[in-house]
């Protein structure tokens, strides 16, 4: 079960990634989001569901391993200056919040836990918003992590949760995606001196 305080905290962390300027702060927010979700899954699964406990362990591993990888990339790719975003932080926050609230209102109830469903949809929407609104490659990788946390919220609320093999497969796939994104960010920084993906639009054959 996803309580209201946890739901608010998860959504707030996702919205925080939309607005914060520093990559390291955004990584910490996503790590805290995954860790809180993992702890909640283990707490709900103790003595009741092995699937929930497995999901919790997978989330905690993700909360520790993937942010560590991204922080390592950040240390290797120091920006000479903060990336100038096309949109102001307040504009990004309003756009992300509006899109999230709209999507939450439009999706019909399919889970018995309405709070969990709204949280899952909100995290999916925020993850997509992060990938669209942020220019730094690291932020776009974080968008995938936030969206995947939304999938886990939905899985935790579903009857019996996801089978362990599927959950472990999701973690593996996500590790591959984030590793590729991290390598991509490092390569962009190597050639352009910055991780700003907006500069890629100026490249020509």
PDB file of C-alpha atoms in Angstrom:
ATOM      1  CA  UNK A   1       0.000   0.000   0.000  1.00  0.00           C
ATOM      2  CA  UNK A   2       1.160   3.540  -0.797  1.00  0.00           C
ATOM      3  CA  UNK A   3       0.208   6.047   1.901  1.00  0.00           C
ATOM      4  CA  UNK A   4      -0.492   9.696   1.191  1.00  0.00           C
ATOM      5  CA  UNK A   5       2.756  10.991   2.821  1.00  0.00           C
ATOM      6  CA  UNK A   6       4.875   8.596   0.750  1.00  0.00           C
ATOM      7  CA  UNK A   7       2.930   9.449  -2.413  1.00  0.00           C
ATOM      8  CA  UNK A   8       3.523  13.162  -1.858  1.00  0.00           C
ATOM      9  CA  UNK A   9       7.218  12.599  -1.129  1.00  0.00           C
ATOM     10  CA  UNK A  10       7.712  10.509  -4.284  1.00  0.00           C
ATOM     11  CA  UNK A  11       5.972  13.077  -6.487  1.00  0.00           C
ATOM     12  CA  UNK A  12       7.842  15.967  -4.835  1.00  0.00           C
ATOM     13  CA  UNK A  13      11.176  14.282  -5.533  1.00  0.00           C
ATOM     14  CA  UNK A  14      10.204  13.834  -9.180  1.00  0.00           C
ATOM     15  CA  UNK A  15       9.125  17.458  -9.488  1.00  0.00           C
ATOM     16  CA  UNK A  16      12.362  18.484  -7.798  1.00  0.00           C
ATOM     17  CA  UNK A  17      14.350  16.873 -10.612  1.00  0.00           C
ATOM     18  CA  UNK A  18      12.404  19.034 -13.061  1.00  0.00           C
ATOM     19  CA  UNK A  19      13.526  22.268 -11.407  1.00  0.00           C
ATOM     20  CA  UNK A  20      16.925  21.785  -9.705  1.00  0.00           C
ATOM     21  CA  UNK A  21      19.980  23.076 -11.541  1.00  0.00           C
ATOM     22  CA  UNK A  22      22.737  20.780 -10.290  1.00  0.00           C
ATOM     23  CA  UNK A  23      22.991  17.259 -11.626  1.00  0.00           C
ATOM     24  CA  UNK A  24      24.284  15.895  -8.318  1.00  0.00           C
ATOM     25  CA  UNK A  25      21.254  17.230  -6.426  1.00  0.00           C
ATOM     26  CA  UNK A  26      18.899  15.645  -8.968  1.00  0.00           C
ATOM     27  CA  UNK A  27      20.700  12.302  -8.644  1.00  0.00           C
ATOM     28  CA  UNK A  28      20.331  12.394  -4.857  1.00  0.00           C
ATOM     29  CA  UNK A  29      16.603  13.127  -5.205  1.00  0.00           C
ATOM     30  CA  UNK A  30      16.063  10.136  -7.496  1.00  0.00           C
ATOM     31  CA  UNK A  31      18.156   7.902  -5.227  1.00  0.00           C
ATOM     32  CA  UNK A  32      16.061   8.958  -2.214  1.00  0.00           C
ATOM     33  CA  UNK A  33      12.877   8.320  -4.220  1.00  0.00           C
ATOM     34  CA  UNK A  34      13.961   4.783  -5.157  1.00  0.00           C
ATOM     35  CA  UNK A  35      15.203   4.051  -1.637  1.00  0.00           C
ATOM     36  CA  UNK A  36      11.934   5.180  -0.024  1.00  0.00           C
ATOM     37  CA  UNK A  37       9.944   3.082  -2.475  1.00  0.00           C
ATOM     38  CA  UNK A  38      12.167   0.047  -1.844  1.00  0.00           C
ATOM     39  CA  UNK A  39      11.868   0.310   1.921  1.00  0.00           C
ATOM     40  CA  UNK A  40       8.083   0.641   1.633  1.00  0.00           C
ATOM     41  CA  UNK A  41       7.907  -2.447  -0.591  1.00  0.00           C
ATOM     42  CA  UNK A  42       9.959  -4.534   1.848  1.00  0.00           C
ATOM     43  CA  UNK A  43       7.898  -3.314   4.812  1.00  0.00           C
ATOM     44  CA  UNK A  44       4.651  -4.231   3.061  1.00  0.00           C
ATOM     45  CA  UNK A  45       5.994  -7.570   1.878  1.00  0.00           C
ATOM     46  CA  UNK A  46       7.350  -8.927   5.168  1.00  0.00           C
ATOM     47  CA  UNK A  47       5.367 -12.043   6.044  1.00  0.00           C
ATOM     48  CA  UNK A  48       2.861 -11.397   3.255  1.00  0.00           C
ATOM     49  CA  UNK A  49       4.416 -11.324  -0.216  1.00  0.00           C
ATOM     50  CA  UNK A  50       7.783 -12.552  -1.434  1.00  0.00           C
ATOM     51  CA  UNK A  51       7.212 -10.625  -4.669  1.00  0.00           C
ATOM     52  CA  UNK A  52       6.937  -7.330  -2.778  1.00  0.00           C
ATOM     53  CA  UNK A  53      10.099  -8.070  -0.834  1.00  0.00           C
ATOM     54  CA  UNK A  54      11.954  -8.935  -4.044  1.00  0.00           C
ATOM     55  CA  UNK A  55      10.779  -5.717  -5.639  1.00  0.00           C
ATOM     56  CA  UNK A  56      11.958  -3.797  -2.578  1.00  0.00           C
ATOM     57  CA  UNK A  57      15.417  -5.346  -2.756  1.00  0.00           C
ATOM     58  CA  UNK A  58      15.623  -4.567  -6.473  1.00  0.00           C
ATOM     59  CA  UNK A  59      14.651  -0.949  -5.834  1.00  0.00           C
ATOM     60  CA  UNK A  60      17.222  -0.550  -3.080  1.00  0.00           C
ATOM     61  CA  UNK A  61      19.932  -1.999  -5.341  1.00  0.00           C
ATOM     62  CA  UNK A  62      18.853   0.460  -8.017  1.00  0.00           C
ATOM     63  CA  UNK A  63      18.832   3.301  -5.485  1.00  0.00           C
ATOM     64  CA  UNK A  64      22.463   2.587  -4.604  1.00  0.00           C
ATOM     65  CA  UNK A  65      24.059   1.349  -7.837  1.00  0.00           C
ATOM     66  CA  UNK A  66      22.641   3.564 -10.571  1.00  0.00           C
ATOM     67  CA  UNK A  67      23.002   6.906  -8.739  1.00  0.00           C
ATOM     68  CA  UNK A  68      26.576   5.896  -7.867  1.00  0.00           C
ATOM     69  CA  UNK A  69      27.254   5.342 -11.572  1.00  0.00           C
ATOM     70  CA  UNK A  70      25.715   8.697 -12.508  1.00  0.00           C
ATOM     71  CA  UNK A  71      27.607  10.540  -9.766  1.00  0.00           C
ATOM     72  CA  UNK A  72      30.822   9.001 -11.084  1.00  0.00           C
ATOM     73  CA  UNK A  73      29.955  10.347 -14.551  1.00  0.00           C
ATOM     74  CA  UNK A  74      29.221  13.783 -13.083  1.00  0.00           C
ATOM     75  CA  UNK A  75      32.626  13.833 -11.378  1.00  0.00           C
ATOM     76  CA  UNK A  76      34.310  12.935 -14.673  1.00  0.00           C
ATOM     77  CA  UNK A  77      32.346  15.492 -16.716  1.00  0.00           C
ATOM     78  CA  UNK A  78      32.455  18.692 -14.708  1.00  0.00           C
ATOM     79  CA  UNK A  79      30.608  21.462 -16.522  1.00  0.00           C
ATOM     80  CA  UNK A  80      32.615  24.691 -17.026  1.00  0.00           C
ATOM     81  CA  UNK A  81      29.382  26.518 -16.223  1.00  0.00           C
ATOM     82  CA  UNK A  82      25.786  25.621 -15.432  1.00  0.00           C
ATOM     83  CA  UNK A  83      23.866  24.593 -18.541  1.00  0.00           C
ATOM     84  CA  UNK A  84      21.489  27.337 -19.621  1.00  0.00           C
ATOM     85  CA  UNK A  85      18.051  25.806 -19.939  1.00  0.00           C
ATOM     86  CA  UNK A  86      15.678  26.945 -22.671  1.00  0.00           C
ATOM     87  CA  UNK A  87      12.917  27.300 -20.075  1.00  0.00           C
ATOM     88  CA  UNK A  88      12.990  28.934 -16.640  1.00  0.00           C
ATOM     89  CA  UNK A  89      12.697  26.604 -13.628  1.00  0.00           C
ATOM     90  CA  UNK A  90       9.242  27.983 -12.774  1.00  0.00           C
ATOM     91  CA  UNK A  91       8.077  27.439 -16.357  1.00  0.00           C
ATOM     92  CA  UNK A  92       9.342  23.861 -16.267  1.00  0.00           C
ATOM     93  CA  UNK A  93       7.640  23.231 -12.930  1.00  0.00           C
ATOM     94  CA  UNK A  94       4.292  24.613 -14.122  1.00  0.00           C
ATOM     95  CA  UNK A  95       4.449  22.662 -17.392  1.00  0.00           C
ATOM     96  CA  UNK A  96       5.373  19.408 -15.656  1.00  0.00           C
ATOM     97  CA  UNK A  97       2.750  19.849 -12.930  1.00  0.00           C
ATOM     98  CA  UNK A  98       0.026  20.707 -15.455  1.00  0.00           C
ATOM     99  CA  UNK A  99       0.854  17.696 -17.645  1.00  0.00           C
ATOM    100  CA  UNK A 100       0.993  15.418 -14.595  1.00  0.00           C
ATOM    101  CA  UNK A 101      -2.321  16.579 -13.125  1.00  0.00           C
ATOM    102  CA  UNK A 102      -4.005  16.289 -16.520  1.00  0.00           C
ATOM    103  CA  UNK A 103      -2.749  12.758 -17.070  1.00  0.00           C
ATOM    104  CA  UNK A 104      -3.720  11.699 -13.532  1.00  0.00           C
ATOM    105  CA  UNK A 105      -7.239  13.025 -14.100  1.00  0.00           C
ATOM    106  CA  UNK A 106      -7.617  11.357 -17.509  1.00  0.00           C
ATOM    107  CA  UNK A 107      -6.427   7.839 -16.642  1.00  0.00           C
ATOM    108  CA  UNK A 108      -9.385   5.708 -15.450  1.00  0.00           C
ATOM    109  CA  UNK A 109      -9.112   3.736 -12.221  1.00  0.00           C
ATOM    110  CA  UNK A 110      -7.682   0.283 -12.898  1.00  0.00           C
ATOM    111  CA  UNK A 111      -6.023  -0.420  -9.532  1.00  0.00           C
ATOM    112  CA  UNK A 112      -7.823  -1.028  -6.263  1.00  0.00           C
ATOM    113  CA  UNK A 113      -5.425   1.373  -4.532  1.00  0.00           C
ATOM    114  CA  UNK A 114      -6.347   4.755  -5.987  1.00  0.00           C
ATOM    115  CA  UNK A 115      -3.482   6.564  -4.258  1.00  0.00           C
ATOM    116  CA  UNK A 116      -0.975   4.120  -5.732  1.00  0.00           C
ATOM    117  CA  UNK A 117      -2.441   4.513  -9.203  1.00  0.00           C
ATOM    118  CA  UNK A 118      -2.294   8.303  -9.064  1.00  0.00           C
ATOM    119  CA  UNK A 119       1.275   8.144  -7.782  1.00  0.00           C
ATOM    120  CA  UNK A 120       2.288   5.721 -10.527  1.00  0.00           C
ATOM    121  CA  UNK A 121       0.764   7.874 -13.266  1.00  0.00           C
ATOM    122  CA  UNK A 122       2.303  11.017 -11.748  1.00  0.00           C
ATOM    123  CA  UNK A 123       5.797   9.513 -11.699  1.00  0.00           C
ATOM    124  CA  UNK A 124       5.445   8.275 -15.269  1.00  0.00           C
ATOM    125  CA  UNK A 125       4.364  11.753 -16.380  1.00  0.00           C
ATOM    126  CA  UNK A 126       7.139  13.450 -14.418  1.00  0.00           C
ATOM    127  CA  UNK A 127       9.753  11.083 -15.823  1.00  0.00           C
ATOM    128  CA  UNK A 128       8.662  11.895 -19.371  1.00  0.00           C
ATOM    129  CA  UNK A 129       8.613  15.617 -18.532  1.00  0.00           C
ATOM    130  CA  UNK A 130      12.160  15.453 -17.164  1.00  0.00           C
ATOM    131  CA  UNK A 131      13.427  13.774 -20.339  1.00  0.00           C
ATOM    132  CA  UNK A 132      11.698  16.388 -22.505  1.00  0.00           C
ATOM    133  CA  UNK A 133      12.325  19.572 -20.510  1.00  0.00           C
ATOM    134  CA  UNK A 134      15.924  19.080 -19.348  1.00  0.00           C
ATOM    135  CA  UNK A 135      18.870  19.514 -21.716  1.00  0.00           C
ATOM    136  CA  UNK A 136      21.652  17.745 -19.807  1.00  0.00           C
ATOM    137  CA  UNK A 137      22.046  14.074 -20.762  1.00  0.00           C
ATOM    138  CA  UNK A 138      22.252  13.045 -17.101  1.00  0.00           C
ATOM    139  CA  UNK A 139      18.841  14.585 -16.411  1.00  0.00           C
ATOM    140  CA  UNK A 140      17.358  12.673 -19.310  1.00  0.00           C
ATOM    141  CA  UNK A 141      18.698   9.417 -17.837  1.00  0.00           C
ATOM    142  CA  UNK A 142      17.150  10.400 -14.513  1.00  0.00           C
ATOM    143  CA  UNK A 143      13.825  10.823 -16.295  1.00  0.00           C
ATOM    144  CA  UNK A 144      13.921   7.110 -17.168  1.00  0.00           C
ATOM    145  CA  UNK A 145      14.573   6.248 -13.516  1.00  0.00           C
ATOM    146  CA  UNK A 146      11.650   8.345 -12.268  1.00  0.00           C
ATOM    147  CA  UNK A 147       9.303   6.844 -14.874  1.00  0.00           C
ATOM    148  CA  UNK A 148      10.448   3.336 -13.938  1.00  0.00           C
ATOM    149  CA  UNK A 149       9.687   4.082 -10.294  1.00  0.00           C
ATOM    150  CA  UNK A 150       6.162   4.828 -11.441  1.00  0.00           C
ATOM    151  CA  UNK A 151       5.958   1.364 -12.993  1.00  0.00           C
ATOM    152  CA  UNK A 152       7.119  -0.144  -9.705  1.00  0.00           C
ATOM    153  CA  UNK A 153       4.445   1.744  -7.765  1.00  0.00           C
ATOM    154  CA  UNK A 154       1.808   0.268 -10.089  1.00  0.00           C
ATOM    155  CA  UNK A 155       3.327  -3.204  -9.749  1.00  0.00           C
ATOM    156  CA  UNK A 156       3.397  -2.985  -5.957  1.00  0.00           C
ATOM    157  CA  UNK A 157      -0.287  -2.060  -5.908  1.00  0.00           C
ATOM    158  CA  UNK A 158      -1.302  -4.835  -8.316  1.00  0.00           C
ATOM    159  CA  UNK A 159      -2.525  -8.103  -6.875  1.00  0.00           C
ATOM    160  CA  UNK A 160       0.531 -10.218  -6.071  1.00  0.00           C
ATOM    161  CA  UNK A 161       2.908  -7.706  -7.640  1.00  0.00           C
ATOM    162  CA  UNK A 162       5.186  -8.596 -10.524  1.00  0.00           C
ATOM    163  CA  UNK A 163       6.936 -11.990 -10.712  1.00  0.00           C
ATOM    164  CA  UNK A 164      10.491 -11.784  -9.393  1.00  0.00           C
ATOM    165  CA  UNK A 165      12.055 -12.711 -12.725  1.00  0.00           C
ATOM    166  CA  UNK A 166      10.289  -9.788 -14.438  1.00  0.00           C
ATOM    167  CA  UNK A 167      11.364  -7.365 -11.729  1.00  0.00           C
ATOM    168  CA  UNK A 168      14.984  -8.478 -11.968  1.00  0.00           C
ATOM    169  CA  UNK A 169      14.746  -8.218 -15.754  1.00  0.00           C
ATOM    170  CA  UNK A 170      13.470  -4.648 -15.468  1.00  0.00           C
ATOM    171  CA  UNK A 171      16.382  -3.741 -13.226  1.00  0.00           C
ATOM    172  CA  UNK A 172      18.844  -5.291 -15.684  1.00  0.00           C
ATOM    173  CA  UNK A 173      17.292  -3.428 -18.609  1.00  0.00           C
ATOM    174  CA  UNK A 174      17.375  -0.177 -16.677  1.00  0.00           C
ATOM    175  CA  UNK A 175      21.023  -0.670 -15.738  1.00  0.00           C
ATOM    176  CA  UNK A 176      21.836  -1.112 -19.423  1.00  0.00           C
ATOM    177  CA  UNK A 177      19.857   2.011 -20.401  1.00  0.00           C
ATOM    178  CA  UNK A 178      21.456   4.169 -17.719  1.00  0.00           C
ATOM    179  CA  UNK A 179      24.932   2.819 -18.481  1.00  0.00           C
ATOM    180  CA  UNK A 180      24.463   3.702 -22.158  1.00  0.00           C
ATOM    181  CA  UNK A 181      23.136   7.150 -21.198  1.00  0.00           C
ATOM    182  CA  UNK A 182      26.121   7.674 -18.895  1.00  0.00           C
ATOM    183  CA  UNK A 183      28.559   6.697 -21.646  1.00  0.00           C
ATOM    184  CA  UNK A 184      26.686   8.939 -24.081  1.00  0.00           C
ATOM    185  CA  UNK A 185      26.911  11.859 -21.642  1.00  0.00           C
ATOM    186  CA  UNK A 186      30.645  11.303 -21.158  1.00  0.00           C
ATOM    187  CA  UNK A 187      31.209  11.149 -24.934  1.00  0.00           C
ATOM    188  CA  UNK A 188      29.231  14.353 -25.516  1.00  0.00           C
ATOM    189  CA  UNK A 189      31.278  16.062 -22.822  1.00  0.00           C
ATOM    190  CA  UNK A 190      34.502  14.753 -24.356  1.00  0.00           C
ATOM    191  CA  UNK A 191      33.706  16.220 -27.781  1.00  0.00           C
ATOM    192  CA  UNK A 192      31.725  19.348 -26.868  1.00  0.00           C
ATOM    193  CA  UNK A 193      33.076  20.185 -23.415  1.00  0.00           C
ATOM    194  CA  UNK A 194      29.561  20.005 -21.968  1.00  0.00           C
ATOM    195  CA  UNK A 195      26.734  17.533 -21.443  1.00  0.00           C
ATOM    196  CA  UNK A 196      24.190  19.895 -23.012  1.00  0.00           C
ATOM    197  CA  UNK A 197      22.265  17.784 -25.548  1.00  0.00           C
ATOM    198  CA  UNK A 198      20.764  20.968 -26.985  1.00  0.00           C
ATOM    199  CA  UNK A 199      24.053  21.573 -28.798  1.00  0.00           C
ATOM    200  CA  UNK A 200      23.565  18.365 -30.800  1.00  0.00           C
ATOM    201  CA  UNK A 201      20.910  20.143 -32.851  1.00  0.00           C
ATOM    202  CA  UNK A 202      23.616  22.341 -34.358  1.00  0.00           C
ATOM    203  CA  UNK A 203      25.583  19.364 -35.756  1.00  0.00           C
ATOM    204  CA  UNK A 204      25.477  18.670 -39.475  1.00  0.00           C
ATOM    205  CA  UNK A 205      26.682  15.823 -41.711  1.00  0.00           C
TER     206      UNK A 205
END
